[in-house]
GROMACS .gro file of N, CA and C in nm:
model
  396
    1UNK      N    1   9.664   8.303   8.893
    1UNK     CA    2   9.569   8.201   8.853
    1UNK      C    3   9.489   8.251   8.735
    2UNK      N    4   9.480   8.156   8.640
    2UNK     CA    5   9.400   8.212   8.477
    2UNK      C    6   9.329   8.074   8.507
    3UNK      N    7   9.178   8.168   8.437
    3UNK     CA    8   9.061   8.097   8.466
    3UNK      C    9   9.083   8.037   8.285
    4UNK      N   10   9.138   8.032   8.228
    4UNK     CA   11   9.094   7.962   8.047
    4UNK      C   12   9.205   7.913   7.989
    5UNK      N   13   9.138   7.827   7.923
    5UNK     CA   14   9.235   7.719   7.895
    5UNK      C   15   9.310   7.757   7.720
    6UNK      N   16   9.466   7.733   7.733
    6UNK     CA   17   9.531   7.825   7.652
    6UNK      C   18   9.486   7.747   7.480
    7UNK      N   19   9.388   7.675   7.503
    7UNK     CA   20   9.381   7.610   7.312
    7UNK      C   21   9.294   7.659   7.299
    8UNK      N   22   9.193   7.721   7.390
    8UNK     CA   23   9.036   7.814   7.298
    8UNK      C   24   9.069   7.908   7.260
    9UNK      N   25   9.009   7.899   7.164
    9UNK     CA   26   9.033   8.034   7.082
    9UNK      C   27   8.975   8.171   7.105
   10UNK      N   28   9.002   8.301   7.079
   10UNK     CA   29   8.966   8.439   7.181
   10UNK      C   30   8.803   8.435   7.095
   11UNK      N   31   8.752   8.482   7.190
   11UNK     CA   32   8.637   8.532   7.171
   11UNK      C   33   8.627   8.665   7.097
   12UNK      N   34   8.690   8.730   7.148
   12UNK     CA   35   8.707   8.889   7.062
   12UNK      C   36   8.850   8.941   7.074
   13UNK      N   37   8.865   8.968   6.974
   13UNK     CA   38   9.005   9.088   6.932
   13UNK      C   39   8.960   9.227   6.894
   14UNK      N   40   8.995   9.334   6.973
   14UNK     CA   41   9.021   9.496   6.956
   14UNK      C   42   9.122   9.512   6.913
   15UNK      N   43   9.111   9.640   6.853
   15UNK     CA   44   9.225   9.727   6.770
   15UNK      C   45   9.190   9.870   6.788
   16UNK      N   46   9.318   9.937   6.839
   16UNK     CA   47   9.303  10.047   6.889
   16UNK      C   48   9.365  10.157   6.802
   17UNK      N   49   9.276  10.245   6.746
   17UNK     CA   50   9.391  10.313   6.690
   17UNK      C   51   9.349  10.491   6.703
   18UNK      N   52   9.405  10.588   6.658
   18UNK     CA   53   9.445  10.710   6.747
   18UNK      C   54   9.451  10.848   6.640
   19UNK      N   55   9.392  10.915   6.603
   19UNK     CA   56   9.457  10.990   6.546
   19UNK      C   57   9.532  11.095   6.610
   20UNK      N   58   9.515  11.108   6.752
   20UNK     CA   59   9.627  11.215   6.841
   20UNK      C   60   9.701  11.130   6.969
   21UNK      N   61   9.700  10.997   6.974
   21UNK     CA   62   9.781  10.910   7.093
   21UNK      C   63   9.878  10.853   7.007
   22UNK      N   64   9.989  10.832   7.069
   22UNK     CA   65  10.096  10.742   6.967
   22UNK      C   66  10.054  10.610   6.983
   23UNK      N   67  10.133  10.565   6.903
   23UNK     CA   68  10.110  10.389   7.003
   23UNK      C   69  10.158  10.360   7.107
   24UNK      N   70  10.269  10.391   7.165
   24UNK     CA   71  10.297  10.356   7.283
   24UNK      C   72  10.182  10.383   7.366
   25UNK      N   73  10.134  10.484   7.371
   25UNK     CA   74  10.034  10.596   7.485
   25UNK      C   75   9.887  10.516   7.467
   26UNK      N   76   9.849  10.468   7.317
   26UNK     CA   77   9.728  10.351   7.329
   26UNK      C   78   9.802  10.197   7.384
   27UNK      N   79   9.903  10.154   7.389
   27UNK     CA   80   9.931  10.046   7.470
   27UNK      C   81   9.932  10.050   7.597
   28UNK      N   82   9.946  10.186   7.647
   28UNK     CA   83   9.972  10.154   7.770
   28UNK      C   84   9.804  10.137   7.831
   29UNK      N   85   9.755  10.280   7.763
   29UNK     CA   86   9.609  10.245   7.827
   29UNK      C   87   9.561  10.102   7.805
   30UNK      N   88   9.548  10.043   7.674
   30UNK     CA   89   9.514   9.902   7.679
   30UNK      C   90   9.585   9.784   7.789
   31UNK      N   91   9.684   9.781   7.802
   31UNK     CA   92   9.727   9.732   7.912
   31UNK      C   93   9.692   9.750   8.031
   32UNK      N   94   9.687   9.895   8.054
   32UNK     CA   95   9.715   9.942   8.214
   32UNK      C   96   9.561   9.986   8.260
   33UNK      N   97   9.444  10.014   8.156
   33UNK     CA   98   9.302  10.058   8.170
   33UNK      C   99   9.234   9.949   8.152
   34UNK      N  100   9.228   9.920   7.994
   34UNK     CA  101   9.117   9.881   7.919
   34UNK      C  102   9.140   9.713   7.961
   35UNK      N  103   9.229   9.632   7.949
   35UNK     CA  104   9.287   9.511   7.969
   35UNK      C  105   9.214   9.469   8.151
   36UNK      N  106   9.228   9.570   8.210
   36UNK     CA  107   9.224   9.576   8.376
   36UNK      C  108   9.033   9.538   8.365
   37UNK      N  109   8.993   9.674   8.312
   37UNK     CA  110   8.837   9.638   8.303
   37UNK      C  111   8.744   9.509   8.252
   38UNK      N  112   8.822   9.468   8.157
   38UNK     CA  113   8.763   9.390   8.055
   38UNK      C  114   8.783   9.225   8.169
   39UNK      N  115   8.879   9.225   8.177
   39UNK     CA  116   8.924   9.117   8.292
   39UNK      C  117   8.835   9.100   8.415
   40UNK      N  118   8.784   9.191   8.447
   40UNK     CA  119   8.655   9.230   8.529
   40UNK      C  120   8.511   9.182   8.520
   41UNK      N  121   8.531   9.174   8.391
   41UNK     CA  122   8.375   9.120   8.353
   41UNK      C  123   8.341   8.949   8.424
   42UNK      N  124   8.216   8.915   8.442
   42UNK     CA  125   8.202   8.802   8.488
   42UNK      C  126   8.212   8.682   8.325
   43UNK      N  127   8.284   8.578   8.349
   43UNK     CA  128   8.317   8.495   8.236
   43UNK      C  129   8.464   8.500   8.158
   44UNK      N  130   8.497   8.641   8.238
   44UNK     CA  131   8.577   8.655   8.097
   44UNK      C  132   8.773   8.570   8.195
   45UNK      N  133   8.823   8.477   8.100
   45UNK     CA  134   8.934   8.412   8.198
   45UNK      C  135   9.087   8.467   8.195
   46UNK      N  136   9.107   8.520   8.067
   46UNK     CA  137   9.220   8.579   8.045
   46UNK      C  138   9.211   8.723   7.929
   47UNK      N  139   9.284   8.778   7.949
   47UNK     CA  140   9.321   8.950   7.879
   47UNK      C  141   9.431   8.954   7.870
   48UNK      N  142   9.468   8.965   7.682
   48UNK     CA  143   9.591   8.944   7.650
   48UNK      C  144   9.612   9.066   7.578
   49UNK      N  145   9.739   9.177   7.586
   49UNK     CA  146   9.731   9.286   7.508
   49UNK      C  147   9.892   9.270   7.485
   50UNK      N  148   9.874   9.290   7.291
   50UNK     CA  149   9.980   9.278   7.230
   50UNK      C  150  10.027   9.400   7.115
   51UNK      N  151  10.096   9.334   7.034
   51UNK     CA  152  10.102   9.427   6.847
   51UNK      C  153  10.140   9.570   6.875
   52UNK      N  154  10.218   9.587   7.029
   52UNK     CA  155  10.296   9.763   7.015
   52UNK      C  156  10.418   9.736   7.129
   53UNK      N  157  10.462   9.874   7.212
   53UNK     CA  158  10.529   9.806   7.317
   53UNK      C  159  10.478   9.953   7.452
   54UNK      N  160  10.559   9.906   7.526
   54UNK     CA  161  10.520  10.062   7.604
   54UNK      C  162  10.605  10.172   7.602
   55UNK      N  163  10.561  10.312   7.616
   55UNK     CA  164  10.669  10.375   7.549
   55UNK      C  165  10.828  10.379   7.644
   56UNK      N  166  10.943  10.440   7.597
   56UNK     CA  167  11.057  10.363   7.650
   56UNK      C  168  11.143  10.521   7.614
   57UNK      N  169  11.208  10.595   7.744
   57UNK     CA  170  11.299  10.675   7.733
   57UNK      C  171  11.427  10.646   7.758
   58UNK      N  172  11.543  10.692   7.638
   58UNK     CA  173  11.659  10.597   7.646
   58UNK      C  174  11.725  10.663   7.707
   59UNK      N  175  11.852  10.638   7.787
   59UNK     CA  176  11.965  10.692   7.872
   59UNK      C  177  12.098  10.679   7.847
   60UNK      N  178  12.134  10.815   7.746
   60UNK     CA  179  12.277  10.762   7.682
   60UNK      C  180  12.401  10.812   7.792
   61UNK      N  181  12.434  10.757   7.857
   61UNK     CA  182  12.571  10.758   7.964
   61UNK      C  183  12.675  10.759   7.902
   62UNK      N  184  12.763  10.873   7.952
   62UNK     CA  185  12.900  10.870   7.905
   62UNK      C  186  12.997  10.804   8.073
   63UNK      N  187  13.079  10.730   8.016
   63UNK     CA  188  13.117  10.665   8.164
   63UNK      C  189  13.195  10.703   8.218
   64UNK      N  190  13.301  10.802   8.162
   64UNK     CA  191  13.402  10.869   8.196
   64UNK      C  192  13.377  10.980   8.287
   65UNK      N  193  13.259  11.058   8.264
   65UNK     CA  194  13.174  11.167   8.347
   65UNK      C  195  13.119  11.134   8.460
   66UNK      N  196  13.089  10.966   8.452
   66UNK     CA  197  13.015  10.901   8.552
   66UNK      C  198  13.162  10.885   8.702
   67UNK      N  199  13.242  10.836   8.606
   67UNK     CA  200  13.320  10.772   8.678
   67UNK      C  201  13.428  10.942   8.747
   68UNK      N  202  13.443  11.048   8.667
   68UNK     CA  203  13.464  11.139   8.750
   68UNK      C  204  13.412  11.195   8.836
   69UNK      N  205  13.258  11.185   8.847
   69UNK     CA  206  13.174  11.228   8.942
   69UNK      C  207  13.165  11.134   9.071
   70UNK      N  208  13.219  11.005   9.086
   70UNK     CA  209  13.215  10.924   9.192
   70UNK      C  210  13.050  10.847   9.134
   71UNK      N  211  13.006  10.842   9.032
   71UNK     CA  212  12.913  10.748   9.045
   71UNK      C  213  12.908  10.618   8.932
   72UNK      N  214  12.835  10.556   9.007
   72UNK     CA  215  12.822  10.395   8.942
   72UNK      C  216  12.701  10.364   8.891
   73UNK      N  217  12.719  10.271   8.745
   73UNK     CA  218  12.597  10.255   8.665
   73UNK      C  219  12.504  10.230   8.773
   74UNK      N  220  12.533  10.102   8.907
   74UNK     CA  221  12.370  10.049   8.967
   74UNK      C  222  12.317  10.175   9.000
   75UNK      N  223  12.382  10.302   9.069
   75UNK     CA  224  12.321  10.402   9.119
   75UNK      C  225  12.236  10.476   9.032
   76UNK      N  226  12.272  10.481   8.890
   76UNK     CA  227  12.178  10.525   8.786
   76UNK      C  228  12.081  10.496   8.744
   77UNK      N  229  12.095  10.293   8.774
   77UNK     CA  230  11.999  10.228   8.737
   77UNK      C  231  11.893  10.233   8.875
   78UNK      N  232  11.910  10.226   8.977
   78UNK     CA  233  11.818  10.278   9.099
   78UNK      C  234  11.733  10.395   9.066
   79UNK      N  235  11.820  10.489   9.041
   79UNK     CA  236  11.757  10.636   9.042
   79UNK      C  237  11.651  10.575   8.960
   80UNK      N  238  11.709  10.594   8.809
   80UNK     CA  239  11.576  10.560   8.749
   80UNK      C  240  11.456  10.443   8.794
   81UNK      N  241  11.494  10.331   8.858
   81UNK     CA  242  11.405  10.271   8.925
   81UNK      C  243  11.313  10.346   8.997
   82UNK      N  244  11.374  10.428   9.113
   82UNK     CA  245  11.261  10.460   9.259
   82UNK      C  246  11.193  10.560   9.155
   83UNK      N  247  11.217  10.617   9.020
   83UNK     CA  248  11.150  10.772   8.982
   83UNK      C  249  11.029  10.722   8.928
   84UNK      N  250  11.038  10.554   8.832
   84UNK     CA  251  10.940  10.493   8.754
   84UNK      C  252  10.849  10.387   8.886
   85UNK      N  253  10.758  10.413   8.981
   85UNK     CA  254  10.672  10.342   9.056
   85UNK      C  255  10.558  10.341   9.055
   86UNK      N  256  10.493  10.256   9.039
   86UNK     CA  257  10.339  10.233   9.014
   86UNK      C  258  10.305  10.149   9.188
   87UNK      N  259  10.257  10.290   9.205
   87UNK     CA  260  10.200  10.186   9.401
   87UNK      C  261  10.066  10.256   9.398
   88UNK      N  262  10.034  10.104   9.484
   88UNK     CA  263   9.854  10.109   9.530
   88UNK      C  264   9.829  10.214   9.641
   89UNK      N  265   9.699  10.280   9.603
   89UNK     CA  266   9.670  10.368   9.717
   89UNK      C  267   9.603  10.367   9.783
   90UNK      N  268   9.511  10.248   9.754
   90UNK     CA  269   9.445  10.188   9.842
   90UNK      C  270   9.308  10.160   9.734
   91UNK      N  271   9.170  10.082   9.804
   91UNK     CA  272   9.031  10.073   9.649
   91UNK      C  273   8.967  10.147   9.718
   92UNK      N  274   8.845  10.153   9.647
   92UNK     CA  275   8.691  10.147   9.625
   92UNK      C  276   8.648  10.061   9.681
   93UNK      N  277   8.521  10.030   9.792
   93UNK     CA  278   8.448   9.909   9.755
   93UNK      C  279   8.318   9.923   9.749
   94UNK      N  280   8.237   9.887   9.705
   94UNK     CA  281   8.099   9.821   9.693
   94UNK      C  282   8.035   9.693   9.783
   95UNK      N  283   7.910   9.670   9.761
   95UNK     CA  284   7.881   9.543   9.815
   95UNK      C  285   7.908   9.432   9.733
   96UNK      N  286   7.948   9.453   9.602
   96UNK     CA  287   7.977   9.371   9.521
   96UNK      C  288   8.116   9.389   9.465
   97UNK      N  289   8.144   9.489   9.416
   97UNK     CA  290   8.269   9.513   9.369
   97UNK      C  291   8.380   9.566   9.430
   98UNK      N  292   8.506   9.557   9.394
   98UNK     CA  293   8.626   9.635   9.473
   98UNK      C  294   8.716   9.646   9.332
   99UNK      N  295   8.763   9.822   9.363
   99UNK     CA  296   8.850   9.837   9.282
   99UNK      C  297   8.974   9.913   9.335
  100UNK      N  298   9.079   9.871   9.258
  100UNK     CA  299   9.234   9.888   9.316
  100UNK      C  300   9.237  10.016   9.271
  101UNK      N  301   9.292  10.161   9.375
  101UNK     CA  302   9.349  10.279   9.305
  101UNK      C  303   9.488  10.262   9.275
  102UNK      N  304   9.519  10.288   9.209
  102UNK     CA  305   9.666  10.289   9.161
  102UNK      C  306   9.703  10.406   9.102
  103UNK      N  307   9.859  10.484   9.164
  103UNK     CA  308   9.889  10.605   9.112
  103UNK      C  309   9.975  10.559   8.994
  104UNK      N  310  10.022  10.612   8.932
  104UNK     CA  311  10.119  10.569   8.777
  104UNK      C  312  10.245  10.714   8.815
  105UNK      N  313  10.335  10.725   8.905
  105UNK     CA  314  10.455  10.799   8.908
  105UNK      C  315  10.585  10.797   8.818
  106UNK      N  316  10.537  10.694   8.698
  106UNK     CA  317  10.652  10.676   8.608
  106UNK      C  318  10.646  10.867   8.548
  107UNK      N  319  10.789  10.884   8.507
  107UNK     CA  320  10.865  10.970   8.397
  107UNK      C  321  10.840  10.958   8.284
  108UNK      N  322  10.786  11.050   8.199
  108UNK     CA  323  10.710  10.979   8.056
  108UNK      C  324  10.829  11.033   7.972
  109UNK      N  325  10.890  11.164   7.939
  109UNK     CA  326  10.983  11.208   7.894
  109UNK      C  327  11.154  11.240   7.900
  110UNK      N  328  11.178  11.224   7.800
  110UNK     CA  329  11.320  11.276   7.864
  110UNK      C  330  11.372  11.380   7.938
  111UNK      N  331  11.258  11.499   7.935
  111UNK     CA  332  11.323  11.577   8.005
  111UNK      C  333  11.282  11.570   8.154
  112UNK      N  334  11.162  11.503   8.178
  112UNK     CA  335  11.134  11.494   8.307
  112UNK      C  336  11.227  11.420   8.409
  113UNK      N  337  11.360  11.353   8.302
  113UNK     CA  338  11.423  11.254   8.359
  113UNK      C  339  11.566  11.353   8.356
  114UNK      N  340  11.544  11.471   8.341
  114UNK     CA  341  11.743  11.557   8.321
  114UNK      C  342  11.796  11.573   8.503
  115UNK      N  343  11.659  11.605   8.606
  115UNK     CA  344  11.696  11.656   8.692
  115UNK      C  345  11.656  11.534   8.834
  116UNK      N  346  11.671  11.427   8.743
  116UNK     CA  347  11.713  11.302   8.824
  116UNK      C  348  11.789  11.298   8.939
  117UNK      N  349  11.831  11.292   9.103
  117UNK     CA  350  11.950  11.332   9.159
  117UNK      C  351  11.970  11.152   9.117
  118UNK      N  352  12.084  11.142   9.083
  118UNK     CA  353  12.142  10.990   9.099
  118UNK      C  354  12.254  10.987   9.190
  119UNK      N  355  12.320  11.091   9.289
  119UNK     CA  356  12.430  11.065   9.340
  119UNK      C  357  12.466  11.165   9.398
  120UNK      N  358  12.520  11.198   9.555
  120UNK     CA  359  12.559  11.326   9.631
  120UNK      C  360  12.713  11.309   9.610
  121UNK      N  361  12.782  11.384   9.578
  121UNK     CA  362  12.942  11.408   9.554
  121UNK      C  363  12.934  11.537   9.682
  122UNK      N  364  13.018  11.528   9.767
  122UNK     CA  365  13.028  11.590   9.853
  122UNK      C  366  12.923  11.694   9.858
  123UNK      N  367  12.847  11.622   9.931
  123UNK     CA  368  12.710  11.729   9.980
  123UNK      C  369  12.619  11.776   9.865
  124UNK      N  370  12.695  11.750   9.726
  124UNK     CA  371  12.634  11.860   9.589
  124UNK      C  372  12.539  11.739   9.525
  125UNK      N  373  12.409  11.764   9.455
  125UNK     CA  374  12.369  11.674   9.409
  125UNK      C  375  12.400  11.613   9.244
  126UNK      N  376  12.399  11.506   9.219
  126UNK     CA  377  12.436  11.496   9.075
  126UNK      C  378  12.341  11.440   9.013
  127UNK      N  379  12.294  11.522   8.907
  127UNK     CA  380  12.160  11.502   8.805
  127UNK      C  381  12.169  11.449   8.708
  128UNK      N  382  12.123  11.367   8.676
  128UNK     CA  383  12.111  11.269   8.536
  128UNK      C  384  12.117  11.317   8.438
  129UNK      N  385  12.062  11.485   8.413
  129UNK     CA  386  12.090  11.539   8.302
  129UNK      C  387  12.223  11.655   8.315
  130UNK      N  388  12.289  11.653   8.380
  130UNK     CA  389  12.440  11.696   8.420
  130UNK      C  390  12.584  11.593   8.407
  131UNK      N  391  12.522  11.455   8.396
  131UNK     CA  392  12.618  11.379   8.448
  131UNK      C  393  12.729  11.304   8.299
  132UNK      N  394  12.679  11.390   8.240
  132UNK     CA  395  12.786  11.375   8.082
  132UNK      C  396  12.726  11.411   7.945
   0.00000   0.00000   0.00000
């Protein structure tokens, strides 16, 4: 449910900029911090954060390695699913306010992502950064 109606025009626009965060790393906080707070305020109906993306580690698969090891793209695409989870841990409350804790368990790098298990081949585990 959005409290404002999409033809008014914004009240205020921020611009974030960094001389030691990339952009991805200021989008995410604007999204995932600053966007959360601001939305908080009394009046305010919608929080829109745009103009970057979030940052994004790529996964180059060779399929032939995949497919000798007994594993399958969904199983890769899982792994990396359950490794990237953002779950509630429960709030804060006040007499007035309540706030959501939230842990952030995503993988920020590639290498945090080499020793992935995506797949048991007889008893042995197979790691994302082994698997071609």
């Amino acid at each position: 449910y959005r409290k404002a109606n999409p033809s008014d025009a914004p009240i205020m626009i921020l611009t974030l900029t960094s001389e030691s965060w990339s952009q991805g790393k200021l989008y995410d906080f604007a999204s995932t911090q600053l966007a959360q707070t601001i939305a908080q305020i009394d009046g305010v109906g919608d929080v829109d954060v745009g103009g970057s993306s979030l940052p994004a580690v790529r996964v180059g698969l060779n399929p032939q390695a995949l497919f000798n090891q007994g594993v399958s793209l969904d199983e890769v695409r899982e792994a990396i699913d359950s490794a990237n989870v953002r779950r509630p841990q429960g709030a804060i409350e006040d007499s007035v306010h309540r706030w959501q804790i939230q842990t952030n368990d995503e993988l920020k790098t590639a290498a945090e992502y080499q020793p992935l298990i995506i797949h048991y081949n007889n008893g042995a585990a197979v790691r994302l950064g082994r698997s071609g």
